[in-house]
Amino acid sequence: MLHYNKELAKMAVTSSRILSTHSLHVNRKTLFPVATLALSLIASPLVHADDSAHYGGTLNLQAQASAGTIDPMVNYEAEYWQLYASVYDGLVAFNKAGGKAGDKIVPDLATSLPQVSDNGKTYTFTLRKGIEFSNGQPVTLKDVVASFQRIFKVLSPTSGTFYNNIVGASQCLSTPASCTLKGGITTDSAKNTVTFHLVHSDPDFLYKLAAPHASILPASTPDHDVGNTPVAGTGSYMFKSYDPNSGLVLVRNPHFKQWSAEAQPKGYVDEIDYSFGNTQEASVNAIMNGQADWMYGNPPVDRLSELSTNAPSQLHLNVLNETYYLAMNNHQAPFNNLKVRQALNYAVDRNALVAIGGGSVLASPTCQILPPGMPGYKPFCQYTANPGEKWSAPDMKKAQALVDESGTKGQKITIVSNENQESVGIATYIQSVLNNLGYNASVQTLSNAIQFTYIQNTSNHVQLSVTDWLSDYPEPSDFLNVLFSCASYRKNSDSSINIAGFCQPSIDKQMQTAMNTSDQKSAEDQWSKIDRSIMEQAPIVPLFNPKQVDLVSKRLGNYTSSGMYQMLLSKVWVQ
């Protein structure tokens, strides 16, 4: 975790001049000076304290929009995964700590990490006793089994990529409603153990069990997406209310007793109030005026120079495993043509997009899927004027030639973006690029609450969309297998995370081999090659790897951020 110092303001005039001369058809407000600000970054001091004086109060959060369903097995938005970290538990969890320590897997509802046998195909956990859901019901082995069956019954977005290796999962994927995972999960009531049987070994299995989609819920939870109705959990907080149009409230779980500070801290604040429908500008003003404590998403880039001067101690910069990209529908014209997909990759000026993303300190250009912090990352860029390890410049001549060869010039293309200033800026710029290539491009903006699921559903016939991917766990399979495997592509579903619809069985086989490789170096080499193989087919246009800027109120203390869950709500306090 890093935060700004006052060098932000120094580069404002220079970067403003640079951007004002750039030939982009983008609102200049979007391309403000932060694009090239040279920040000196220093580590944010973290305070770890148990001082009882810090307990209590209400943490006030703001976001432009809600993130859809509140169901932890269905929702795939970082906005709510941050909440789920304090509301739900799995058998294991990511350590609730900042920086790399947050990547560590720790026991949660299980007493310890599992006993692994049968060459990595059998995982046995002992369930803790005495833990209750927020509705007062005790957590039992029956709840564990029912929860994993429910993953398939509700068509969880990761059922075909995270949990498809459990014995019996193939039947569950073909007929979800009757899922039993027969032979895949067994229990021993005398020992209070639950055992998972896998088809083949999976080095990433514990990471997948730590994801919110593997939360342990009461066995009585409906076998369908609960939508706006909260489900009981075991975490330190519980949902008191949820209205996707206005906000939600979390309060302390009256049945919670801390069993592991690493897995599920008690939390300092008594209540967390989250309001929706606020513009980014309004949220910044609310935080600076002491009316809010944190906002989801980066502050507008045109405010960062001012904030770094007036409130440097309230800004925190976090390095994330994240990639912004354009998802091209490989089944929808004109992007069902490889030459068109390659053309757009060549035509995009990634430096312009870095400017939109906040500048060289807040974003770096990329031509590949894996971000720099991910195992298996080896830099390459084939879609640039000078192919090599890095992106150099757009090659409009080659892009135009590919479009001419494709015979698609003149076709209409709609770019679907959410309402975030950053995404709208990207979409507007891409519109200008497509028009320059001879297409008739337009931008469709949707609410943040629905855009992500809308662009996944093939029935909406989305041609091109602006999106991003933040890692669920620090392994390359979470980018490559989750986003580009055939199992992740589901027609007419809001849970088709393979937005491009890319499906090549030969690459699927390569990914399965990589996931089953126990030697770390060999696996990383395989993932690196897979990254290149997928980009040869250009299913997406990688744009840049961003960093996250958190603006917090003056009264917020013990700021701690995790790569998995962003600001850890159970770790911060309010004065």
XYZ file of C-alpha atoms in Angstrom:
575
model
C 0.000 0.000 0.000
C 1.300 3.346 -1.020
C 0.161 6.917 -0.733
C 0.748 10.183 -2.537
C 2.993 12.985 -1.491
C 2.919 16.566 -2.677
C 4.909 15.980 -5.845
C 1.540 15.395 -7.497
C 1.034 19.092 -8.019
C 4.470 19.720 -9.522
C 3.756 18.022 -12.821
C 0.270 19.410 -13.357
C 1.181 22.219 -15.762
C 3.535 20.064 -17.842
C 1.090 17.203 -18.224
C -1.728 19.580 -19.025
C 0.261 20.934 -21.964
C 1.067 17.441 -23.187
C -2.555 16.339 -23.135
C -3.962 19.478 -24.702
C -1.929 18.765 -27.846
C -3.006 15.091 -28.081
C -5.308 14.415 -31.041
C -8.071 12.578 -29.168
C -11.811 12.920 -29.519
C -12.218 12.653 -25.763
C -13.491 15.156 -23.243
C -10.403 16.995 -22.041
C -11.685 16.778 -18.499
C -11.148 13.035 -18.677
C -7.549 13.499 -19.764
C -6.474 15.755 -16.910
C -2.873 16.198 -15.805
C -2.737 13.181 -13.562
C -2.029 11.358 -16.792
C 1.684 12.024 -16.455
C 2.110 12.961 -12.830
C 5.422 11.754 -11.433
C 4.593 10.700 -7.907
C 7.075 9.768 -5.247
C 5.433 6.834 -3.527
C 6.137 5.831 0.035
C 4.733 3.049 2.131
C 1.612 3.891 4.097
C 2.148 3.251 7.778
C -0.210 0.603 9.073
C -1.335 0.590 12.662
C -2.252 -2.696 14.255
C -4.006 -2.105 17.526
C -6.599 -3.678 19.766
C -7.348 -0.498 21.665
C -10.958 -0.766 22.816
C -11.324 2.983 22.324
C -11.465 2.387 18.570
C -14.548 0.165 18.692
C -17.921 1.607 17.736
C -19.351 4.150 15.330
C -20.684 3.996 11.792
C -18.562 3.675 8.667
C -20.117 5.576 5.753
C -19.410 4.335 2.223
C -20.567 5.666 -1.151
C -20.798 4.300 -4.699
C -22.257 5.433 -7.974
C -24.558 2.408 -8.104
C -25.319 -0.887 -6.457
C -23.755 -4.080 -7.798
C -26.828 -6.194 -8.461
C -27.807 -9.364 -6.656
C -26.746 -9.741 -3.046
C -26.364 -13.526 -3.453
C -22.723 -14.389 -2.561
C -22.695 -17.408 -4.866
C -23.906 -15.435 -7.875
C -22.477 -11.940 -7.548
C -19.077 -11.477 -9.208
C -18.516 -7.780 -8.516
C -15.565 -6.496 -6.474
C -17.920 -3.926 -4.943
C -19.795 -6.638 -3.049
C -16.958 -9.105 -2.600
C -15.487 -6.456 -0.341
C -18.619 -6.727 1.821
C -18.769 -10.516 1.675
C -15.330 -10.695 3.304
C -16.973 -9.558 6.560
C -20.358 -11.261 6.129
C -19.584 -14.790 4.933
C -16.999 -17.485 5.558
C -15.723 -20.514 3.728
C -13.806 -23.480 5.042
C -10.697 -21.426 4.357
C -10.182 -17.719 3.753
C -7.711 -15.146 2.556
C -5.827 -13.637 5.470
C -7.430 -10.308 6.383
C -4.207 -8.362 6.131
C -2.651 -5.771 3.882
C -0.246 -6.268 0.991
C 1.132 -9.690 0.098
C 0.116 -11.044 3.511
C -3.441 -10.857 2.223
C -2.682 -13.586 -0.333
C -2.133 -16.165 2.391
C -4.753 -18.903 2.815
C -5.774 -19.500 6.449
C -8.272 -21.846 8.127
C -11.711 -20.303 8.561
C -14.730 -22.487 9.330
C -12.277 -25.388 9.264
C -10.084 -25.906 12.322
C -6.943 -26.116 10.197
C -5.774 -26.364 6.636
C -6.831 -29.696 5.133
C -5.175 -33.051 5.151
C -4.328 -33.690 1.495
C -3.919 -37.237 0.180
C -4.359 -39.414 -2.912
C -1.762 -37.446 -4.872
C -3.527 -34.152 -4.299
C -7.025 -35.393 -5.153
C -8.490 -35.686 -1.642
C -8.925 -32.793 0.815
C -10.233 -33.482 4.328
C -11.333 -30.641 6.624
C -12.473 -30.711 10.226
C -15.371 -28.313 10.763
C -15.217 -26.020 13.780
C -17.883 -26.541 16.422
C -19.943 -23.863 18.116
C -20.238 -21.451 15.185
C -23.677 -20.083 14.372
C -25.179 -18.297 11.396
C -26.544 -14.797 11.916
C -30.021 -16.349 12.231
C -28.882 -18.394 15.224
C -28.693 -21.758 13.475
C -25.536 -23.832 14.151
C -23.182 -24.531 11.244
C -23.220 -28.240 10.398
C -21.746 -30.616 7.872
C -25.119 -30.640 6.136
C -24.747 -26.914 5.465
C -21.318 -27.462 3.911
C -22.559 -30.131 1.502
C -25.698 -28.174 0.593
C -23.640 -25.040 -0.070
C -21.465 -26.735 -2.670
C -24.493 -28.307 -4.324
C -26.073 -24.850 -4.421
C -23.090 -23.427 -6.337
C -24.237 -25.484 -9.309
C -27.968 -25.102 -8.737
C -27.782 -21.306 -8.891
C -25.437 -21.424 -11.925
C -22.650 -19.643 -10.107
C -20.287 -17.949 -12.616
C -17.368 -20.084 -11.409
C -19.159 -23.430 -11.166
C -17.610 -24.509 -14.469
C -14.090 -23.273 -13.731
C -13.496 -23.290 -9.970
C -15.517 -26.279 -8.806
C -15.894 -28.437 -11.922
C -13.022 -30.652 -10.757
C -15.042 -32.038 -7.841
C -16.211 -35.586 -8.525
C -19.833 -35.428 -9.682
C -19.547 -31.859 -10.953
C -19.947 -32.859 -14.598
C -23.455 -34.148 -13.860
C -24.214 -30.989 -11.900
C -23.142 -28.806 -14.805
C -25.372 -30.693 -17.234
C -28.410 -30.889 -14.916
C -27.922 -28.241 -12.206
C -31.329 -28.594 -10.557
C -30.643 -32.191 -9.495
C -27.033 -31.637 -8.404
C -25.848 -33.928 -5.609
C -22.066 -34.020 -6.250
C -22.344 -37.755 -5.657
C -18.951 -39.160 -4.741
C -17.485 -35.669 -4.635
C -18.164 -34.676 -1.026
C -18.373 -37.092 1.893
C -18.814 -36.395 5.594
C -18.029 -38.147 8.871
C -20.310 -36.921 11.655
C -18.307 -38.706 14.356
C -15.139 -36.838 13.403
C -17.003 -33.727 12.180
C -15.055 -33.855 8.907
C -15.910 -33.127 5.302
C -13.847 -34.563 2.453
C -13.619 -33.347 -1.128
C -12.734 -35.823 -3.852
C -11.284 -34.315 -7.020
C -11.076 -35.795 -10.488
C -7.450 -34.686 -10.683
C -5.101 -32.658 -8.507
C -5.540 -28.891 -8.441
C -2.839 -26.713 -6.841
C -5.285 -23.770 -6.819
C -8.110 -25.579 -5.025
C -7.673 -23.812 -1.678
C -7.731 -20.429 -3.396
C -11.029 -21.376 -4.998
C -12.457 -22.522 -1.675
C -11.570 -19.111 -0.226
C -13.651 -17.237 -2.822
C -17.089 -15.878 -1.762
C -18.777 -18.252 -4.214
C -17.761 -21.049 -1.823
C -19.332 -19.382 1.222
C -20.997 -21.773 3.627
C -24.694 -20.894 3.841
C -27.595 -22.495 5.712
C -28.848 -25.652 3.987
C -32.284 -24.030 3.885
C -31.082 -21.248 1.546
C -33.213 -21.239 -1.635
C -31.683 -22.965 -4.674
C -32.019 -19.854 -6.816
C -30.556 -16.372 -6.962
C -31.982 -14.605 -3.894
C -31.704 -11.216 -5.601
C -32.243 -8.446 -3.051
C -32.958 -10.731 -0.092
C -29.886 -11.186 2.135
C -28.796 -14.672 3.166
C -27.608 -15.497 6.675
C -23.840 -15.743 7.077
C -21.298 -16.456 9.783
C -19.169 -13.303 9.535
C -18.710 -10.483 12.005
C -21.360 -8.430 10.192
C -24.743 -9.178 8.660
C -27.029 -7.455 6.185
C -29.732 -5.470 7.948
C -31.250 -4.054 4.769
C -30.621 -3.782 1.046
C -32.258 -1.522 -1.517
C -30.300 -1.549 -4.798
C -31.754 1.858 -5.634
C -30.562 3.630 -2.501
C -28.208 1.681 -0.266
C -27.563 -1.078 2.222
C -26.755 -1.409 5.898
C -24.490 -3.899 7.663
C -24.661 -4.352 11.423
C -22.853 -6.628 13.840
C -23.824 -10.289 13.735
C -25.218 -10.931 17.254
C -24.184 -14.589 17.075
C -20.563 -13.903 16.092
C -17.665 -14.741 18.389
C -14.224 -14.310 16.900
C -12.509 -17.653 16.276
C -9.685 -16.388 14.058
C -8.499 -12.793 13.679
C -6.751 -13.808 10.469
C -9.822 -15.307 8.824
C -12.631 -13.185 10.277
C -11.710 -10.237 12.523
C -14.298 -8.911 14.943
C -14.324 -5.534 13.231
C -14.141 -2.110 14.850
C -17.232 -0.257 13.657
C -20.716 -1.184 14.825
C -22.443 -0.354 11.554
C -21.582 0.103 7.888
C -23.887 2.313 5.825
C -23.485 2.199 2.041
C -25.308 4.749 -0.128
C -25.778 4.429 -3.898
C -26.544 6.973 -6.591
C -23.700 9.379 -5.915
C -21.514 10.826 -8.653
C -17.765 10.519 -8.208
C -17.530 14.273 -7.768
C -20.226 14.276 -5.108
C -18.546 11.417 -3.226
C -15.214 13.240 -3.181
C -16.923 16.321 -1.771
C -18.761 14.237 0.831
C -15.501 12.654 2.021
C -13.697 15.989 2.168
C -16.619 17.485 4.109
C -16.659 14.612 6.609
C -20.017 13.275 5.405
C -18.574 9.998 4.067
C -15.497 7.896 4.838
C -14.711 6.114 1.556
C -15.910 5.829 -2.034
C -15.921 2.828 -4.345
C -13.666 3.485 -7.322
C -11.000 6.067 -7.966
C -11.725 9.768 -7.504
C -12.077 11.658 -10.798
C -8.612 12.151 -12.263
C -9.120 15.905 -12.478
C -9.379 16.045 -8.667
C -6.239 14.089 -7.789
C -3.775 16.962 -8.122
C -5.922 19.104 -5.839
C -6.397 16.276 -3.348
C -2.687 15.446 -3.260
C -1.983 19.038 -2.286
C -4.815 19.544 0.181
C -5.217 16.071 1.663
C -2.163 13.886 0.916
C -2.613 11.784 4.067
C -6.129 10.838 2.912
C -4.977 9.310 -0.402
C -3.723 5.736 -0.717
C -2.418 4.056 -3.859
C -2.655 0.271 -4.149
C -1.063 -1.994 -6.745
C -3.604 -4.506 -8.043
C -3.568 -7.577 -10.279
C -5.987 -6.024 -12.730
C -6.352 -5.539 -16.478
C -8.686 -3.162 -18.294
C -9.751 -4.508 -21.665
C -12.235 -4.358 -24.503
C -14.279 -7.531 -24.800
C -15.008 -8.228 -28.459
C -17.890 -10.622 -29.053
C -16.213 -13.319 -31.130
C -19.634 -14.541 -32.306
C -21.045 -11.169 -33.338
C -20.185 -9.219 -36.511
C -17.777 -7.665 -37.191
C -15.730 -9.211 -34.371
C -16.384 -12.764 -35.529
C -13.641 -11.895 -38.024
C -10.092 -12.368 -36.702
C -8.748 -9.590 -38.921
C -11.118 -7.066 -37.347
C -10.101 -8.108 -33.832
C -6.430 -7.824 -34.749
C -7.048 -4.476 -36.435
C -8.501 -2.913 -33.308
C -5.573 -4.235 -31.274
C -3.154 -2.528 -33.683
C -5.152 0.715 -33.863
C -5.559 1.521 -30.174
C -3.205 4.152 -28.776
C -2.568 2.681 -25.345
C -0.736 5.801 -24.171
C -3.963 7.723 -24.704
C -5.800 5.153 -22.627
C -3.172 5.306 -19.892
C -3.904 9.032 -19.787
C -7.587 8.270 -19.293
C -6.647 5.750 -16.606
C -4.835 8.426 -14.610
C -1.378 8.649 -16.144
C 1.842 6.698 -16.084
C 1.922 6.414 -12.306
C -1.643 5.151 -12.068
C -1.679 2.920 -15.152
C 0.681 1.170 -17.544
C -0.058 0.063 -21.131
C -0.417 -3.620 -21.885
C -0.974 -5.896 -24.893
C -1.497 -9.099 -22.933
C -3.929 -10.653 -20.510
C -1.816 -11.402 -17.433
C -0.887 -8.363 -15.312
C 2.735 -7.787 -14.199
C 2.247 -9.060 -10.638
C 0.845 -12.419 -11.701
C 2.927 -15.619 -11.771
C 3.619 -16.602 -15.369
C 3.743 -13.013 -16.562
C 6.305 -12.490 -19.292
C 5.966 -9.184 -21.149
C 5.169 -9.268 -24.855
C 3.354 -7.102 -27.375
C 2.631 -8.275 -30.892
C 0.038 -5.610 -31.694
C 2.221 -2.531 -31.910
C 4.338 -0.608 -34.384
C 7.485 -2.295 -33.068
C 6.602 -5.774 -31.749
C 8.593 -6.852 -28.723
C 8.246 -6.884 -24.963
C 6.487 -3.522 -24.703
C 3.843 -1.548 -26.510
C 5.427 1.252 -28.549
C 2.821 2.946 -30.749
C -0.329 2.172 -32.724
C 0.070 0.823 -36.246
C -2.848 2.424 -38.072
C -1.519 1.425 -41.482
C -1.612 -2.265 -40.609
C -4.953 -1.852 -38.816
C -6.541 -0.176 -41.836
C -5.197 -2.853 -44.179
C -6.737 -5.592 -42.013
C -10.098 -3.809 -41.967
C -9.990 -3.440 -45.753
C -9.208 -7.149 -46.139
C -12.066 -8.089 -43.796
C -14.681 -6.401 -45.968
C -16.489 -5.083 -42.881
C -15.921 -1.355 -43.315
C -19.048 0.710 -42.784
C -20.705 -1.670 -40.332
C -22.359 -0.300 -37.191
C -20.636 -1.002 -33.868
C -22.012 -0.156 -30.433
C -19.606 0.097 -27.507
C -21.266 -0.657 -24.157
C -19.781 1.109 -21.138
C -20.796 1.640 -17.533
C -21.258 5.139 -16.115
C -17.820 5.550 -14.547
C -15.997 8.561 -15.947
C -12.986 6.406 -16.748
C -14.989 3.806 -18.691
C -16.964 6.426 -20.576
C -13.700 8.122 -21.532
C -12.329 4.806 -22.839
C -15.508 4.096 -24.807
C -15.547 7.574 -26.351
C -11.936 7.229 -27.437
C -12.560 3.756 -28.938
C -15.520 5.214 -30.818
C -13.172 7.698 -32.491
C -10.716 4.924 -33.389
C -13.426 2.770 -34.952
C -14.795 5.718 -36.919
C -11.297 6.445 -38.211
C -11.093 2.821 -39.360
C -14.271 3.294 -41.378
C -16.953 1.959 -39.036
C -20.083 3.675 -37.784
C -19.494 3.539 -34.040
C -21.609 4.723 -31.129
C -21.490 4.466 -27.319
C -24.203 3.010 -25.086
C -23.866 3.806 -21.388
C -25.523 1.601 -18.769
C -25.801 1.836 -15.010
C -22.934 0.272 -13.086
C -25.505 -1.983 -11.417
C -26.404 -3.812 -14.625
C -23.628 -3.272 -17.188
C -21.408 -6.155 -16.074
C -24.148 -8.786 -16.267
C -25.668 -7.224 -19.399
C -22.472 -7.570 -21.436
C -22.165 -11.228 -20.402
C -25.565 -12.273 -21.709
C -25.421 -13.345 -25.355
C -29.108 -12.584 -25.819
C -28.214 -8.881 -25.617
C -25.975 -9.179 -28.698
C -23.300 -6.862 -27.319
C -20.585 -6.355 -29.926
C -17.959 -4.497 -27.918
C -17.740 -3.563 -24.246
C -15.418 -1.849 -21.810
C -14.630 -3.955 -18.767
C -11.828 -5.026 -16.436
C -10.733 -8.027 -14.425
C -9.378 -7.967 -10.884
C -7.921 -11.249 -9.691
C -9.895 -13.559 -7.406
C -6.668 -15.241 -6.339
C -2.991 -14.739 -7.268
C -2.641 -17.421 -9.931
C -2.723 -17.112 -13.761
C -5.601 -19.584 -14.078
C -7.868 -16.936 -12.569
C -7.287 -14.741 -15.623
C -6.753 -17.207 -18.444
C -8.945 -20.172 -17.514
C -11.761 -18.165 -15.946
C -12.027 -15.572 -18.720
C -11.258 -17.694 -21.796
C -12.180 -21.332 -21.203
C -15.104 -22.973 -22.954
C -16.590 -23.776 -19.522
C -16.920 -20.054 -18.777
C -19.015 -19.368 -21.863
C -22.752 -19.851 -21.336
C -25.283 -18.697 -23.879
C -28.197 -16.547 -22.695
C -26.841 -16.253 -19.163
C -25.929 -13.277 -16.995
C -23.177 -15.481 -15.559
C -21.073 -15.969 -18.679
C -17.820 -14.451 -17.475
C -16.136 -15.354 -20.781
C -17.580 -12.157 -22.274
C -15.724 -12.535 -25.566
C -17.188 -16.012 -26.030
C -13.719 -17.373 -26.809
C -13.617 -21.172 -26.908
C -10.785 -23.266 -28.298
C -10.641 -26.871 -26.990
C -6.928 -27.122 -27.800
C -6.151 -24.162 -25.528
C -8.516 -25.573 -22.892
C -6.380 -28.713 -22.839
C -3.233 -26.615 -22.415
C -4.821 -24.818 -19.472
C -5.871 -28.064 -17.822
C -2.321 -29.358 -18.169
C -0.918 -26.163 -16.645
C -3.347 -26.337 -13.715
C -2.324 -29.942 -13.047
C 1.405 -29.186 -13.146
C 2.905 -29.248 -9.659
C 6.267 -27.783 -10.638
C 5.844 -24.029 -10.230
C 8.361 -22.930 -12.867
C 7.040 -25.359 -15.454
C 3.474 -24.234 -14.771
C 4.423 -20.568 -15.103
C 6.156 -21.234 -18.430
C 3.014 -22.964 -19.690
C 0.773 -20.090 -18.602
C 3.044 -17.607 -20.325
C 2.703 -19.526 -23.595
C -1.067 -19.743 -23.137
C -1.221 -15.980 -22.669
C 0.483 -15.598 -26.066
C -1.638 -18.271 -27.730
C -4.873 -16.608 -26.709
C -3.684 -13.176 -27.838
C -2.774 -14.588 -31.259
C -6.535 -15.063 -31.669
C -7.144 -11.543 -30.300
C -10.419 -12.225 -28.472
C -9.989 -8.988 -26.507
C -8.040 -5.740 -26.643
C -5.945 -5.429 -23.456
C -5.606 -1.742 -22.597
C -3.760 -1.026 -19.361
C -3.009 -2.280 -15.872
C -4.385 0.214 -13.357
C -3.636 1.047 -9.767
C -6.312 1.820 -7.220
C -6.603 5.181 -5.493
C -8.492 5.221 -2.203
C -9.691 8.529 -0.775
C -10.674 8.276 2.893
C -11.996 10.694 5.462
C -9.840 12.369 8.087
C -11.505 10.369 10.836
C -10.813 6.950 9.275
C -7.935 5.122 10.937
C -5.967 1.902 10.553
C -6.385 1.943 6.763
C -5.604 -1.534 5.439
C -6.050 -2.740 1.860
C -6.029 -6.245 0.465
C -5.480 -7.266 -3.133
C -8.485 -9.559 -2.819
C -10.950 -7.284 -1.036
C -9.605 -3.722 -1.382
C -10.063 -1.690 1.820
C -10.727 -4.207 4.575
C -13.871 -3.006 6.290
C -13.254 -5.040 9.437
C -9.807 -3.499 9.935
C -10.579 0.223 9.761
C -12.047 2.385 12.511
C -13.682 5.793 12.662
C -12.762 8.344 15.319
